[in-house]
Coordinates of C-alpha atoms in Angstrom, one line a residue:
M2 CA 0.0 0.0 0.0
V3 CA 1.3 3.5 -0.9
E4 CA 1.5 5.6 2.2
N5 CA 2.6 9.2 2.9
T6 CA 2.8 10.3 -0.7
L7 CA 1.7 13.7 -1.7
I8 CA 1.1 12.7 -5.3
P9 CA -0.2 9.2 -6.1
P10 CA 1.7 7.3 -8.8
T11 CA -1.4 7.2 -11.1
F12 CA -1.4 11.0 -11.2
L13 CA 2.0 11.2 -12.9
F14 CA 1.1 9.5 -16.2
R15 CA -1.9 8.9 -18.4
I16 CA -3.5 5.4 -18.0
A17 CA -4.4 3.6 -21.2
N18 CA -5.9 0.2 -21.4
P19 CA -7.2 -2.0 -24.3
L20 CA -11.0 -2.6 -24.7
L21 CA -11.7 -5.9 -26.3
Y22 CA -14.3 -6.7 -28.9
T23 CA -17.2 -9.0 -28.1
K24 CA -19.5 -10.8 -30.6
Q25 CA -22.1 -11.2 -27.9
R26 CA -25.3 -9.2 -28.1
W27 CA -27.7 -8.3 -25.4
K28 CA -30.5 -10.9 -24.7
K29 CA -33.4 -10.9 -22.2
Q30 CA -31.3 -13.0 -19.9
G31 CA -28.4 -10.6 -20.1
L32 CA -24.9 -11.0 -21.5
E33 CA -21.8 -12.6 -19.9
L34 CA -18.2 -11.6 -20.6
D35 CA -15.4 -14.0 -19.8
P36 CA -12.3 -13.1 -17.7
K37 CA -10.3 -11.6 -20.6
Y38 CA -12.6 -8.6 -20.4
V39 CA -11.6 -7.6 -16.9
L40 CA -10.6 -4.0 -16.5
P41 CA -7.9 -3.3 -13.8
S42 CA -8.1 -0.8 -11.0
Y43 CA -4.8 1.0 -11.2
H44 CA -5.9 3.0 -8.2
A45 CA -5.9 -0.3 -6.2
E46 CA -2.8 -1.7 -7.8
L47 CA -0.5 1.4 -7.7
N48 CA -2.1 3.6 -5.0
G49 CA -3.3 1.0 -2.6
G50 CA -7.0 1.8 -3.0
P51 CA -9.8 -0.7 -2.3
R52 CA -10.4 -3.7 -4.5
F53 CA -13.8 -5.5 -4.0
A54 CA -15.3 -5.8 -7.5
D55 CA -14.7 -7.5 -10.8
L56 CA -15.6 -5.2 -13.7
R57 CA -15.6 -6.5 -17.3
V58 CA -16.3 -4.3 -20.3
G59 CA -16.4 -5.1 -24.0
W60 CA -17.5 -3.3 -27.1
N61 CA -19.0 -4.0 -30.5
E62 CA -20.8 -2.0 -33.2
D63 CA -24.0 -2.1 -31.2
G64 CA -22.5 -0.4 -28.1
I65 CA -20.8 -1.3 -24.8
A66 CA -21.3 -4.3 -22.6
I67 CA -20.7 -4.3 -18.9
N68 CA -20.5 -7.0 -16.2
L69 CA -20.0 -6.1 -12.6
R70 CA -19.6 -8.4 -9.6
V71 CA -19.3 -6.8 -6.1
A72 CA -18.3 -9.2 -3.3
G73 CA -17.4 -9.0 0.4
K74 CA -20.5 -7.1 1.5
K75 CA -22.4 -7.8 4.8
Q76 CA -25.0 -5.1 4.2
A77 CA -27.5 -4.7 1.3
P78 CA -26.6 -2.1 -1.2
W79 CA -28.2 1.3 -0.7
C80 CA -29.7 2.6 -4.0
R81 CA -32.4 5.2 -4.9
E82 CA -33.3 6.2 -8.4
S83 CA -34.2 9.6 -7.1
R84 CA -30.8 10.0 -5.3
I85 CA -28.5 8.4 -7.9
D86 CA -25.4 10.4 -6.7
D87 CA -25.7 8.9 -3.2
S88 CA -26.4 5.4 -4.4
D89 CA -24.2 2.3 -4.4
G90 CA -23.3 1.3 -7.9
L91 CA -21.1 1.8 -11.0
S92 CA -20.4 5.0 -12.9
L93 CA -18.7 4.8 -16.3
F94 CA -17.2 8.0 -17.7
I95 CA -16.8 8.0 -21.5
D96 CA -15.5 10.6 -23.8
T97 CA -15.9 9.5 -27.4
R98 CA -13.4 12.1 -28.6
N99 CA -10.7 11.3 -26.0
T100 CA -10.0 15.0 -25.6
Q101 CA -7.8 14.7 -22.6
N102 CA -7.1 18.4 -22.1
I103 CA -10.5 19.8 -21.1
H104 CA -11.4 20.4 -17.5
R105 CA -15.1 20.8 -18.1
A106 CA -17.1 18.1 -19.9
G107 CA -18.5 18.6 -23.4
R108 CA -21.2 17.0 -25.4
F109 CA -19.1 13.9 -26.1
C110 CA -18.5 13.2 -22.4
H111 CA -20.9 10.8 -20.7
R112 CA -21.6 9.5 -17.2
F113 CA -23.6 6.3 -17.2
V114 CA -24.7 5.0 -13.8
F115 CA -25.8 1.4 -13.0
C116 CA -27.2 0.3 -9.7
P117 CA -28.4 -3.1 -8.6
Q118 CA -31.7 -1.8 -7.3
G119 CA -33.4 1.5 -6.5
S120 CA -36.2 1.5 -9.2
G121 CA -39.7 0.3 -9.2
R122 CA -42.5 0.6 -6.6
L123 CA -40.5 -1.5 -4.1
M124 CA -37.2 0.0 -5.2
D125 CA -35.9 -3.5 -5.8
E126 CA -35.4 -3.2 -9.6
P127 CA -32.0 -2.3 -11.2
T128 CA -31.4 1.3 -12.3
A129 CA -29.5 2.6 -15.4
Q130 CA -29.2 6.3 -16.2
L131 CA -27.3 8.7 -18.2
V132 CA -26.5 11.4 -15.7
E133 CA -25.3 15.0 -16.3
I134 CA -21.7 15.7 -15.4
N135 CA -21.2 18.5 -12.9
R136 CA -19.9 21.8 -14.4
A137 CA -20.3 20.4 -18.0
R138 CA -20.1 23.1 -20.7
E139 CA -22.5 21.0 -22.8
N140 CA -24.3 17.7 -22.3
P141 CA -24.6 14.7 -24.7
K142 CA -27.9 14.0 -26.3
P143 CA -30.4 12.2 -24.0
A144 CA -30.3 8.4 -24.0
P145 CA -33.4 7.1 -26.0
Q146 CA -35.9 5.1 -23.9
G147 CA -34.8 1.5 -23.8
S148 CA -31.3 2.1 -24.9
L149 CA -29.8 1.3 -21.5
K150 CA -30.2 -2.4 -20.7
I151 CA -29.7 -3.8 -17.2
R152 CA -30.4 -6.8 -15.1
S153 CA -29.1 -7.6 -11.6
E154 CA -28.9 -10.6 -9.2
K155 CA -28.5 -10.6 -5.5
R156 CA -25.6 -12.6 -3.9
I157 CA -25.1 -13.5 -0.3
D158 CA -22.1 -11.3 -0.2
G159 CA -23.0 -8.7 -2.8
Y160 CA -24.5 -8.5 -6.2
I161 CA -24.1 -8.9 -10.0
V162 CA -25.1 -6.3 -12.6
Q163 CA -25.1 -7.0 -16.3
A164 CA -25.7 -4.0 -18.6
F165 CA -25.5 -2.8 -22.2
V166 CA -25.3 0.8 -23.5
E167 CA -26.7 0.9 -27.0
A168 CA -24.8 2.9 -29.6
N169 CA -27.6 5.4 -30.0
A170 CA -27.2 6.4 -26.3
I171 CA -23.5 7.4 -26.9
T172 CA -23.1 10.7 -28.5
G173 CA -20.2 10.5 -31.1
W174 CA -20.0 6.7 -31.0
E175 CA -18.0 6.0 -34.3
P176 CA -15.8 3.0 -33.6
D177 CA -14.7 2.8 -37.2
D178 CA -13.0 6.3 -36.9
Q179 CA -12.6 6.9 -33.2
L180 CA -10.4 4.1 -31.8
R181 CA -9.7 5.7 -28.5
L182 CA -12.2 6.7 -25.8
G183 CA -11.5 8.9 -22.8
F184 CA -12.5 6.7 -19.9
S185 CA -12.7 6.3 -16.1
Y186 CA -14.9 4.4 -13.7
A187 CA -15.9 4.4 -10.1
I188 CA -17.6 1.6 -8.2
V189 CA -19.0 3.2 -5.1
D190 CA -20.2 1.3 -2.0
R191 CA -21.1 2.8 1.4
E192 CA -19.7 -0.2 3.1
L193 CA -16.6 -1.0 1.1
G194 CA -15.5 2.3 -0.3
W195 CA -14.5 3.4 -3.8
Q196 CA -12.8 1.2 -6.4
T197 CA -11.7 3.3 -9.3
F198 CA -9.8 3.2 -12.6
S199 CA -6.9 5.4 -11.8
L200 CA -7.5 8.2 -9.2
G201 CA -9.4 8.1 -5.9
P202 CA -12.3 10.4 -4.8
E203 CA -9.9 13.0 -3.4
F204 CA -9.5 14.1 -7.1
P205 CA -12.5 15.6 -9.0
F206 CA -12.3 13.1 -11.9
A207 CA -16.1 12.8 -11.9
S208 CA -16.4 16.4 -13.2
D209 CA -12.9 16.8 -14.9
P210 CA -12.3 14.8 -18.0
S211 CA -8.6 15.8 -18.0
L212 CA -8.2 13.3 -15.1
W213 CA -9.6 10.4 -17.1
G214 CA -7.5 7.7 -18.8
S215 CA -8.1 6.1 -22.2
L216 CA -9.4 2.9 -23.7
E217 CA -8.2 1.6 -27.1
L218 CA -10.8 -0.3 -29.0
L219 CA -9.4 -3.6 -30.2
S220 CA -11.1 -5.8 -32.8
D221 CA -10.7 -9.5 -33.4

């Protein structure tokens, strides 16, 4: 664990990671990605941050597929559709132009939030939303109804979320021409903490795309 450092190692360079292609398409029963799609937490590996989740992400022409498994919990996740910023779950930050040098999000910058519950009359149904980024100069187009797919399962020590973001929900999604995405993620849990891509919550990466890393789209 990194201790007594003024500047964490992951702040000193730009993080880039491959994003693998998947032939799988979303079905009613969800979509499962195998272990080769796991994304690392450089914040955990290099900065000593928490590591309690397995996050797998893949892409194809139809959009972006997500599998999340959170383990080690003793309490139920706390999720409210009406209080999405306070809820346990996953935020994916995506910039389809990989700008890297802007401090305020533009129309190609997205924050997709996925929670294992929080919707429905009993608040026991999963939640998927495109959420405005704080201080954004411009927002992406709204996600069409039905374009954010999600299903979840309870586990004795946590939960599973499977999700899919359709291409029409991602402003500027042009994988033939734009092979790099600006990217970050945060898995937030009131009990377990924050598992993130590169920087911890002490940095304002949720509102500052210049603090995001990159994903390189790889095809077969």
